[in-house]
Coordinates of C-alpha atoms and ligand atoms in Angstrom, one line a residue:
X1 CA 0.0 0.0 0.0
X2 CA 1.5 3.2 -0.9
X3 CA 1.4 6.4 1.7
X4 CA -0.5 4.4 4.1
X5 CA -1.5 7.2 6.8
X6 CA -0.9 5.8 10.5
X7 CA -1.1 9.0 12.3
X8 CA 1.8 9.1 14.3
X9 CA 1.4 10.4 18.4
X10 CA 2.9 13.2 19.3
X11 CA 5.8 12.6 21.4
X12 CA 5.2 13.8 24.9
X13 CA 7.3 17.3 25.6
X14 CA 9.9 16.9 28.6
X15 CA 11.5 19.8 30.1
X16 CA 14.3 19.9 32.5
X17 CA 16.9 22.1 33.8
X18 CA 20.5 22.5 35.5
X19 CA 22.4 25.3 37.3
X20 CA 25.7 26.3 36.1
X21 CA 27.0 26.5 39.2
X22 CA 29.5 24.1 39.3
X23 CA 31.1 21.2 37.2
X24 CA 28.1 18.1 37.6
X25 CA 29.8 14.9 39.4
X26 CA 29.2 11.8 38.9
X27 CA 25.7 12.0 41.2
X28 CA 24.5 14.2 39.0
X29 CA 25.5 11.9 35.8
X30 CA 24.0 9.1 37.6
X31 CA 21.5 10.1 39.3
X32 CA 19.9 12.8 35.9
X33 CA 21.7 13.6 33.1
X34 CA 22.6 10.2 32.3
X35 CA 19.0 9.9 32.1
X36 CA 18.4 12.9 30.0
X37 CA 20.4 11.3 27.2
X38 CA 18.3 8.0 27.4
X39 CA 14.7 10.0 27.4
X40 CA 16.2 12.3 23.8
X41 CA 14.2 9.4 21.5
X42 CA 11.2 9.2 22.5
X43 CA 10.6 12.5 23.8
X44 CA 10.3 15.7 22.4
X45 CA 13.1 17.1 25.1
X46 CA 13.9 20.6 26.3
X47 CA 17.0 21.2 28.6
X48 CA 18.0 24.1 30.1
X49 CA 21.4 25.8 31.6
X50 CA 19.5 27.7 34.3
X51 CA 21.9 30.8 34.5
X52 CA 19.0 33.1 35.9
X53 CA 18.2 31.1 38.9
X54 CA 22.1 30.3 39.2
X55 CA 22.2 34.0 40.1
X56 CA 19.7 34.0 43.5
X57 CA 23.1 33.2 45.3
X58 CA 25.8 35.3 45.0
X59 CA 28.2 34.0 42.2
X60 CA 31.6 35.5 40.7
X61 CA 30.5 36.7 37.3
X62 CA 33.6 35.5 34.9
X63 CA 33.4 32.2 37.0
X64 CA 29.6 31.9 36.3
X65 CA 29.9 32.4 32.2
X66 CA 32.7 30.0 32.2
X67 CA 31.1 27.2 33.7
X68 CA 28.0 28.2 31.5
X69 CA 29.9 27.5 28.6
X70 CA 31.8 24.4 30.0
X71 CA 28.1 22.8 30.8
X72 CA 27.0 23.3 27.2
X73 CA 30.7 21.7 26.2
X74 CA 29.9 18.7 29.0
X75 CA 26.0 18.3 28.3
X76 CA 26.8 17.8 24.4
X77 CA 30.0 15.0 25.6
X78 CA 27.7 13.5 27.7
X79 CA 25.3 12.6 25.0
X80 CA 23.3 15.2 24.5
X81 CA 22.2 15.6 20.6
X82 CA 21.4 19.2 19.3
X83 CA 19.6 17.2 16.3
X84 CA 17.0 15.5 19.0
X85 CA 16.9 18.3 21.4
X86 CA 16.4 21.7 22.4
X87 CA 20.0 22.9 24.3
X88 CA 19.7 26.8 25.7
X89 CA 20.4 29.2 28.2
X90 CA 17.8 29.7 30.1
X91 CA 19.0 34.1 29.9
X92 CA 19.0 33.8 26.4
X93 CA 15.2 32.6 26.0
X94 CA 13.1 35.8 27.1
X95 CA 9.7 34.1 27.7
X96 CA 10.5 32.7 30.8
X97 CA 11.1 35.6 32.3
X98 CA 8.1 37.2 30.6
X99 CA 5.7 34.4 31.7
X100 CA 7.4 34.1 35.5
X101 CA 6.8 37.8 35.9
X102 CA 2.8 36.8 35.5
X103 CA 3.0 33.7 37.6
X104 CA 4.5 35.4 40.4
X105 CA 1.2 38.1 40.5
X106 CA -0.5 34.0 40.5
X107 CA 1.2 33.1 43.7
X108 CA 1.3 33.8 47.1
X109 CA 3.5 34.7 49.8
X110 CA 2.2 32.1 52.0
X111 CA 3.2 29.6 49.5
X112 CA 6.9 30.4 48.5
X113 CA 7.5 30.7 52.3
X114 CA 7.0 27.2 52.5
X115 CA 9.0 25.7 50.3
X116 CA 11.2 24.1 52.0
X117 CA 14.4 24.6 49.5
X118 CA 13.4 28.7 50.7
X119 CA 13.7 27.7 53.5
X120 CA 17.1 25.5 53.9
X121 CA 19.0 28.7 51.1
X122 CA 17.5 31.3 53.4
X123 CA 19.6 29.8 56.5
X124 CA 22.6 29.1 54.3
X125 CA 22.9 32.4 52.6
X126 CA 21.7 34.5 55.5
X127 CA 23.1 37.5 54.4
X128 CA 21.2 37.5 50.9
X129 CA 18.0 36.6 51.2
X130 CA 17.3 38.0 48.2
X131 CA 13.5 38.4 46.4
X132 CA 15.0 36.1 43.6
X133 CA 15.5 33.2 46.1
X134 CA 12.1 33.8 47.2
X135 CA 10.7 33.6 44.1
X136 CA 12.5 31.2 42.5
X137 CA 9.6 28.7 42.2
X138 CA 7.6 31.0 40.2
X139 CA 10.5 31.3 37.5
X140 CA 10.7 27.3 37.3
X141 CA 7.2 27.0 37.0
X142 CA 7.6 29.4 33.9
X143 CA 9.9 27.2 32.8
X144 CA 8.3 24.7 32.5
X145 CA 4.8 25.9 31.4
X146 CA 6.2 28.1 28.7
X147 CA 7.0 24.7 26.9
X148 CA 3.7 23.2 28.0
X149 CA 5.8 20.1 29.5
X150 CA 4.4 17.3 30.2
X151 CA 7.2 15.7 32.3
X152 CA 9.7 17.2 34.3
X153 CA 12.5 15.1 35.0
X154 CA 13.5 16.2 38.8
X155 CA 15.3 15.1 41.8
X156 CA 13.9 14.7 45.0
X157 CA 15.0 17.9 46.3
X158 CA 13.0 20.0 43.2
X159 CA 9.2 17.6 43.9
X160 CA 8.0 20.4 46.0
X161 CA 8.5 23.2 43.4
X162 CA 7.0 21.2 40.8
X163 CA 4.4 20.4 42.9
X164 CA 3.7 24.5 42.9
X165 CA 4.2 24.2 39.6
X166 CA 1.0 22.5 38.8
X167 CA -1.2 24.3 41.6
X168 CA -0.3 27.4 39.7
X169 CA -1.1 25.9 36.4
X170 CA -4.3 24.8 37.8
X171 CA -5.5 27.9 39.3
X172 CA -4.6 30.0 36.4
X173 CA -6.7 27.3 34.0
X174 CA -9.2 27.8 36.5
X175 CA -9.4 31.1 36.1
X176 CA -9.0 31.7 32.5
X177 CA -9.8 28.4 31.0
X178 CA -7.5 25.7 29.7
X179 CA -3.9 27.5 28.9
X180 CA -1.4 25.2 31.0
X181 CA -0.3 21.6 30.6
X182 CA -0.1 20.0 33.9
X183 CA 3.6 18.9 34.4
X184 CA 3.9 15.6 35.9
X185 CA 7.2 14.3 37.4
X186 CA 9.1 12.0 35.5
X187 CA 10.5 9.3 37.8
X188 CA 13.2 7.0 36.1
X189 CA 13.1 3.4 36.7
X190 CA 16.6 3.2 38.0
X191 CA 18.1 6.0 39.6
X192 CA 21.7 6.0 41.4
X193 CA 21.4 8.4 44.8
X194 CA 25.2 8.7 45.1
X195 CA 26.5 9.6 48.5
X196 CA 29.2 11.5 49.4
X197 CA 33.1 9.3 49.4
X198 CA 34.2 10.5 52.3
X199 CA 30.8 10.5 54.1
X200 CA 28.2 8.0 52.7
X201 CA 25.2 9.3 55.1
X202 CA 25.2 12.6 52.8
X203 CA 24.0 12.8 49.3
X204 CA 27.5 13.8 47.3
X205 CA 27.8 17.5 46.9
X206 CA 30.0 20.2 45.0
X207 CA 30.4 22.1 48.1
X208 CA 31.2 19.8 50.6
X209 CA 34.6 20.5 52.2
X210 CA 36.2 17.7 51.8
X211 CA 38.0 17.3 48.3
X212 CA 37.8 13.7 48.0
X213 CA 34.5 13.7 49.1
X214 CA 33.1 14.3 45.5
X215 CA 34.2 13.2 41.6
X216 CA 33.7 15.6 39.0
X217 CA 32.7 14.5 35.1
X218 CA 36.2 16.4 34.3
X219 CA 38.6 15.2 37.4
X220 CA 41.8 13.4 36.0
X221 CA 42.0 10.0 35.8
X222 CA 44.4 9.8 38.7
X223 CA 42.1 11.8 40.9
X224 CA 39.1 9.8 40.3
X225 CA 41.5 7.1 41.1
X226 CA 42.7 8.9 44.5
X227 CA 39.2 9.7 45.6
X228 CA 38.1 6.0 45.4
X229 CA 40.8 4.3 47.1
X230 CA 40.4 7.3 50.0
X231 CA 36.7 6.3 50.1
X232 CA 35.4 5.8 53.5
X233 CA 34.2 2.3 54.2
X234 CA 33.3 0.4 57.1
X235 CA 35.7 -2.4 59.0
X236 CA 34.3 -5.2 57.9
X237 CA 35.8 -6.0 55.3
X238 CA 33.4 -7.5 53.3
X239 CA 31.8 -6.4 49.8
X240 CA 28.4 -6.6 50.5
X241 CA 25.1 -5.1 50.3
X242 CA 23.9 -4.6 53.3
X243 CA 22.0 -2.0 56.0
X244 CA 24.2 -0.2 57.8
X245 CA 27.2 -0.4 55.1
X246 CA 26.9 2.8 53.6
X247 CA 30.0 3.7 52.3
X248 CA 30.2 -0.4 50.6
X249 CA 26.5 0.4 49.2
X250 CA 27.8 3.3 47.8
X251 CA 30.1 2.0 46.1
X252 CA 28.6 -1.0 44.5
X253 CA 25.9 0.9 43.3
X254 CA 28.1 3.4 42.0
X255 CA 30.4 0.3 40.4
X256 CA 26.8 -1.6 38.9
X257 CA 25.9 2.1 37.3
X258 CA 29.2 2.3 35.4
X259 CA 29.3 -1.4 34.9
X260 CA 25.6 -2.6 34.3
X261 CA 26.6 -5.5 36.4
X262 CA 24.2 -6.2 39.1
X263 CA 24.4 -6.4 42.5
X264 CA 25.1 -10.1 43.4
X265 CA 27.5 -10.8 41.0
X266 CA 30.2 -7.9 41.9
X267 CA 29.8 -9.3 45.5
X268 CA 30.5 -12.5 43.4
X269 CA 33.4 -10.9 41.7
X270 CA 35.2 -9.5 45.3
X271 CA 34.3 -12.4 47.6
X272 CA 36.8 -13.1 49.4
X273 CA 39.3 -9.9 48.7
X274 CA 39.9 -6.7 50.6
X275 CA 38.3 -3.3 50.6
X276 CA 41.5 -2.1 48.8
X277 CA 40.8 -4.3 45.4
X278 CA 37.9 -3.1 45.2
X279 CA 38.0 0.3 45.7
X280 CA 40.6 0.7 42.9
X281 CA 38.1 -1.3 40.6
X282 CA 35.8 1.3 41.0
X283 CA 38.0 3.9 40.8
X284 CA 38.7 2.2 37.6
X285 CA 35.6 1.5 36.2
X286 CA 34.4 5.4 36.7
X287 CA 37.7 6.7 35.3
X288 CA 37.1 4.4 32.1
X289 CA 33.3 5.2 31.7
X290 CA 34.1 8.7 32.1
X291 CA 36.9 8.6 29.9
X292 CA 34.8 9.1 26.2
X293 CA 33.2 12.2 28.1
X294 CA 36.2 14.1 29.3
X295 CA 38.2 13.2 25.7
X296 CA 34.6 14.6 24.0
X297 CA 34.2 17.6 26.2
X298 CA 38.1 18.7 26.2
X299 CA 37.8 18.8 22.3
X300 CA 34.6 20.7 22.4
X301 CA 36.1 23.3 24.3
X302 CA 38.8 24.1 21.5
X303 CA 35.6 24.4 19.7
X304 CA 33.9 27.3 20.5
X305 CA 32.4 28.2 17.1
X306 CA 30.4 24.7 17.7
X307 CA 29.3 25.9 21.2
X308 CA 28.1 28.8 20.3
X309 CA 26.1 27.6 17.2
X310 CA 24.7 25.2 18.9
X311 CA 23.2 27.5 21.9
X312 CA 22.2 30.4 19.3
X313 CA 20.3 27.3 17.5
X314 CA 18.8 26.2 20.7
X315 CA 17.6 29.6 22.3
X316 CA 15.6 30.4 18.4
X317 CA 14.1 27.2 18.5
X318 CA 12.9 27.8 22.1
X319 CA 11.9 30.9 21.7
X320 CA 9.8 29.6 18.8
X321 CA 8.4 27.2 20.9
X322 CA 7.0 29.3 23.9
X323 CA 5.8 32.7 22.2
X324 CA 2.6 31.9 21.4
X325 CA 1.6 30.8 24.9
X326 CA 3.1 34.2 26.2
X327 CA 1.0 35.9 23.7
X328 CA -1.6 33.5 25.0
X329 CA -1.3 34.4 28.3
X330 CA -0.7 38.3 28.3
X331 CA -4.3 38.3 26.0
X332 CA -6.0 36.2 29.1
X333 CA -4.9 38.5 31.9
X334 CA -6.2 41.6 30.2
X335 CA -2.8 43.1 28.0
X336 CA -3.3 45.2 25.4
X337 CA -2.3 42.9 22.5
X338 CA 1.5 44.4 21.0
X339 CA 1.3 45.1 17.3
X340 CA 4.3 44.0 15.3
Ligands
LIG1 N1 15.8 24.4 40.1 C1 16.5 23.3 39.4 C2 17.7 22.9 40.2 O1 18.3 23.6 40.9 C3 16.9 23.7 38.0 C4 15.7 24.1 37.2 C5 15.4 25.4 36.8 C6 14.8 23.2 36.7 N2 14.3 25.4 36.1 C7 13.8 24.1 35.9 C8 14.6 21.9 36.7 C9 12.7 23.5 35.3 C10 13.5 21.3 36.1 C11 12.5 22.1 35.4 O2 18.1 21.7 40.1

């Protein structure tokens, strides 16, 4: 049969976003933007370098636009394919900040004061508690409603903003009829929570104090190598998964994400042998997986031209993407419509 007409469905719309605040470790990789990667063919996917909200603590400005440009240069290593999807600064794309404008006049005070992220930055930062990190919410729900997402890829730490998210959506819908998409989280079937090296009770973080506490996507080889073998364990002994073995969880889970082996066979594979074995195999293991990545992302970087074409192509196609519910919404709330 020629030109048989199977209607395809449109692929659902995914939006998600990352501050350039620091170089992502391997939490990060694990935990989301390995993910990212896997969700680019069968979704329509939108990601994001959030520079604005990267600026509601205080940052060093030439420090801030290098690591912006060293994300695009490490999201496209990691996999990322401007053919599939949508790569921009968040700064670059004005309809977020058009639309968050309106959504914070659609939210109230009583509601950013409990978000609990507010909350936690507000103690951390006492000295700049600035309107931006109060209403930070209100510029990620523009975020994502601007694209009318339908999934939101988020960790744990980011539920409760999508969850205002949708309330706002709602209410606005309520009030002016059906303009918003209702953004659902998108929860992957496997995701890593990677603790901390040097103290597997805590999630692993850029800023904790402790150097060989976290492992960059750029560290050297011999780092990564340096970090593992200092890796705090228990005295056991014993590679196993267990309660109360923390720092040997970590590690195998972090060894079975880089490996796809599962669980009983790499306490197969180290029966019998010492903690030391088996902290340079992981150490191994992450230094090879990430070794395609750092090789990718150090040529990118001589490669500016690339970069740049590559964000200028992404913020056009967003801003293609999201005017018309701008429009949309600055008709509904009563704007007198801007002639072109
Ligand atoms: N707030 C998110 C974070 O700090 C980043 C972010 C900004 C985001 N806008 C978003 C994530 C929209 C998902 C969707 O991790």
């Amino acid at each position: 049969m020629e030109n048989a007409q199977t209607p395809t469905p449109r692929k659902k719309t995914i939006l998600s976003g990352i501050q350039p605040t620091s170089t992502p470790h391997i939490g990060n990789y694990l935990g989301a933007l390995k993910n990212w990667i896997a969700l680019q063919d069968e979704y329509d996917c939108a990601y994001m370098i959030a520079d604005l909200h990267a600026i509601t603590i205080k940052n060093d400005p030439a420090k801030l636009r290098q690591q912006g440009l060293s994300l695009v240069a490490l999201l496209l290593a990691c996999g990322i394919d401007p053919q599939k999807s949508i790569l921009f600064f968040q700064s670059h794309v004005p309809t977020h900040t058009q639309l968050a404008w309106v959504l914070n006049c659609f939210t109230q005070f009583g509601e950013l004061s409990r978000m609990t992220q507010f909350k936690d930055k507000a103690e951390k930062h006492k000295g700049n508690v600035n309107a931006g990190l109060f209403t930070y919410p209100c510029l990620m729900a523009a975020d994502i409603l601007v694209y009318n997402a339908d999934l939101v890829p988020v960790g744990a730490d980011q539920k409760q903003h999508l969850e205002l998210a949708r309330n706002i959506a709602a209410r606005f819908n309520g009030l002016y009829g059906d303009t918003f998409t209702l953004p659902e989280p998108y929860i992957p079937k496997t995701t890593a929570r990677i603790m901390s090296l040097a103290d597997p009770t805590r999630k692993m973080s850029k800023s904790d104090e402790n150097p060989n506490a976290c492992v960059t996507l750029t560290d050297a080889p011999e780092d990564i190598l340096r970090k593992f073998r200092r890796a705090v364990t228990d005295s056991e002994a014993e590679v196993a998964y267990r309660e109360g073995k923390d720092g040997v969880n970590n590690l195998i889970s972090i060894y079975s994400a880089v490996t796809g082996k599962e669980i009983p066979a790499i306490e197969a594979e180290f029966a019998g042998r010492g903690y030391g074995d088996f902290k340079t195999a992981v150490g191994e293991a992450v230094a090879e997986h990430l070794r395609p990545i750092r090789e990718e992302y150090t040529r990118l970087m001589a490669d500016k031209g690339y970069l740049v074409s590559v964000y200028k192509d992404g913020a056009e196609r967003a801003l293609r993407r999201t005017q018309r519910l701008v429009e949309k919404v600055y008709r509904k709330v009563g704007f007198v419509k801007m002639e072109r």
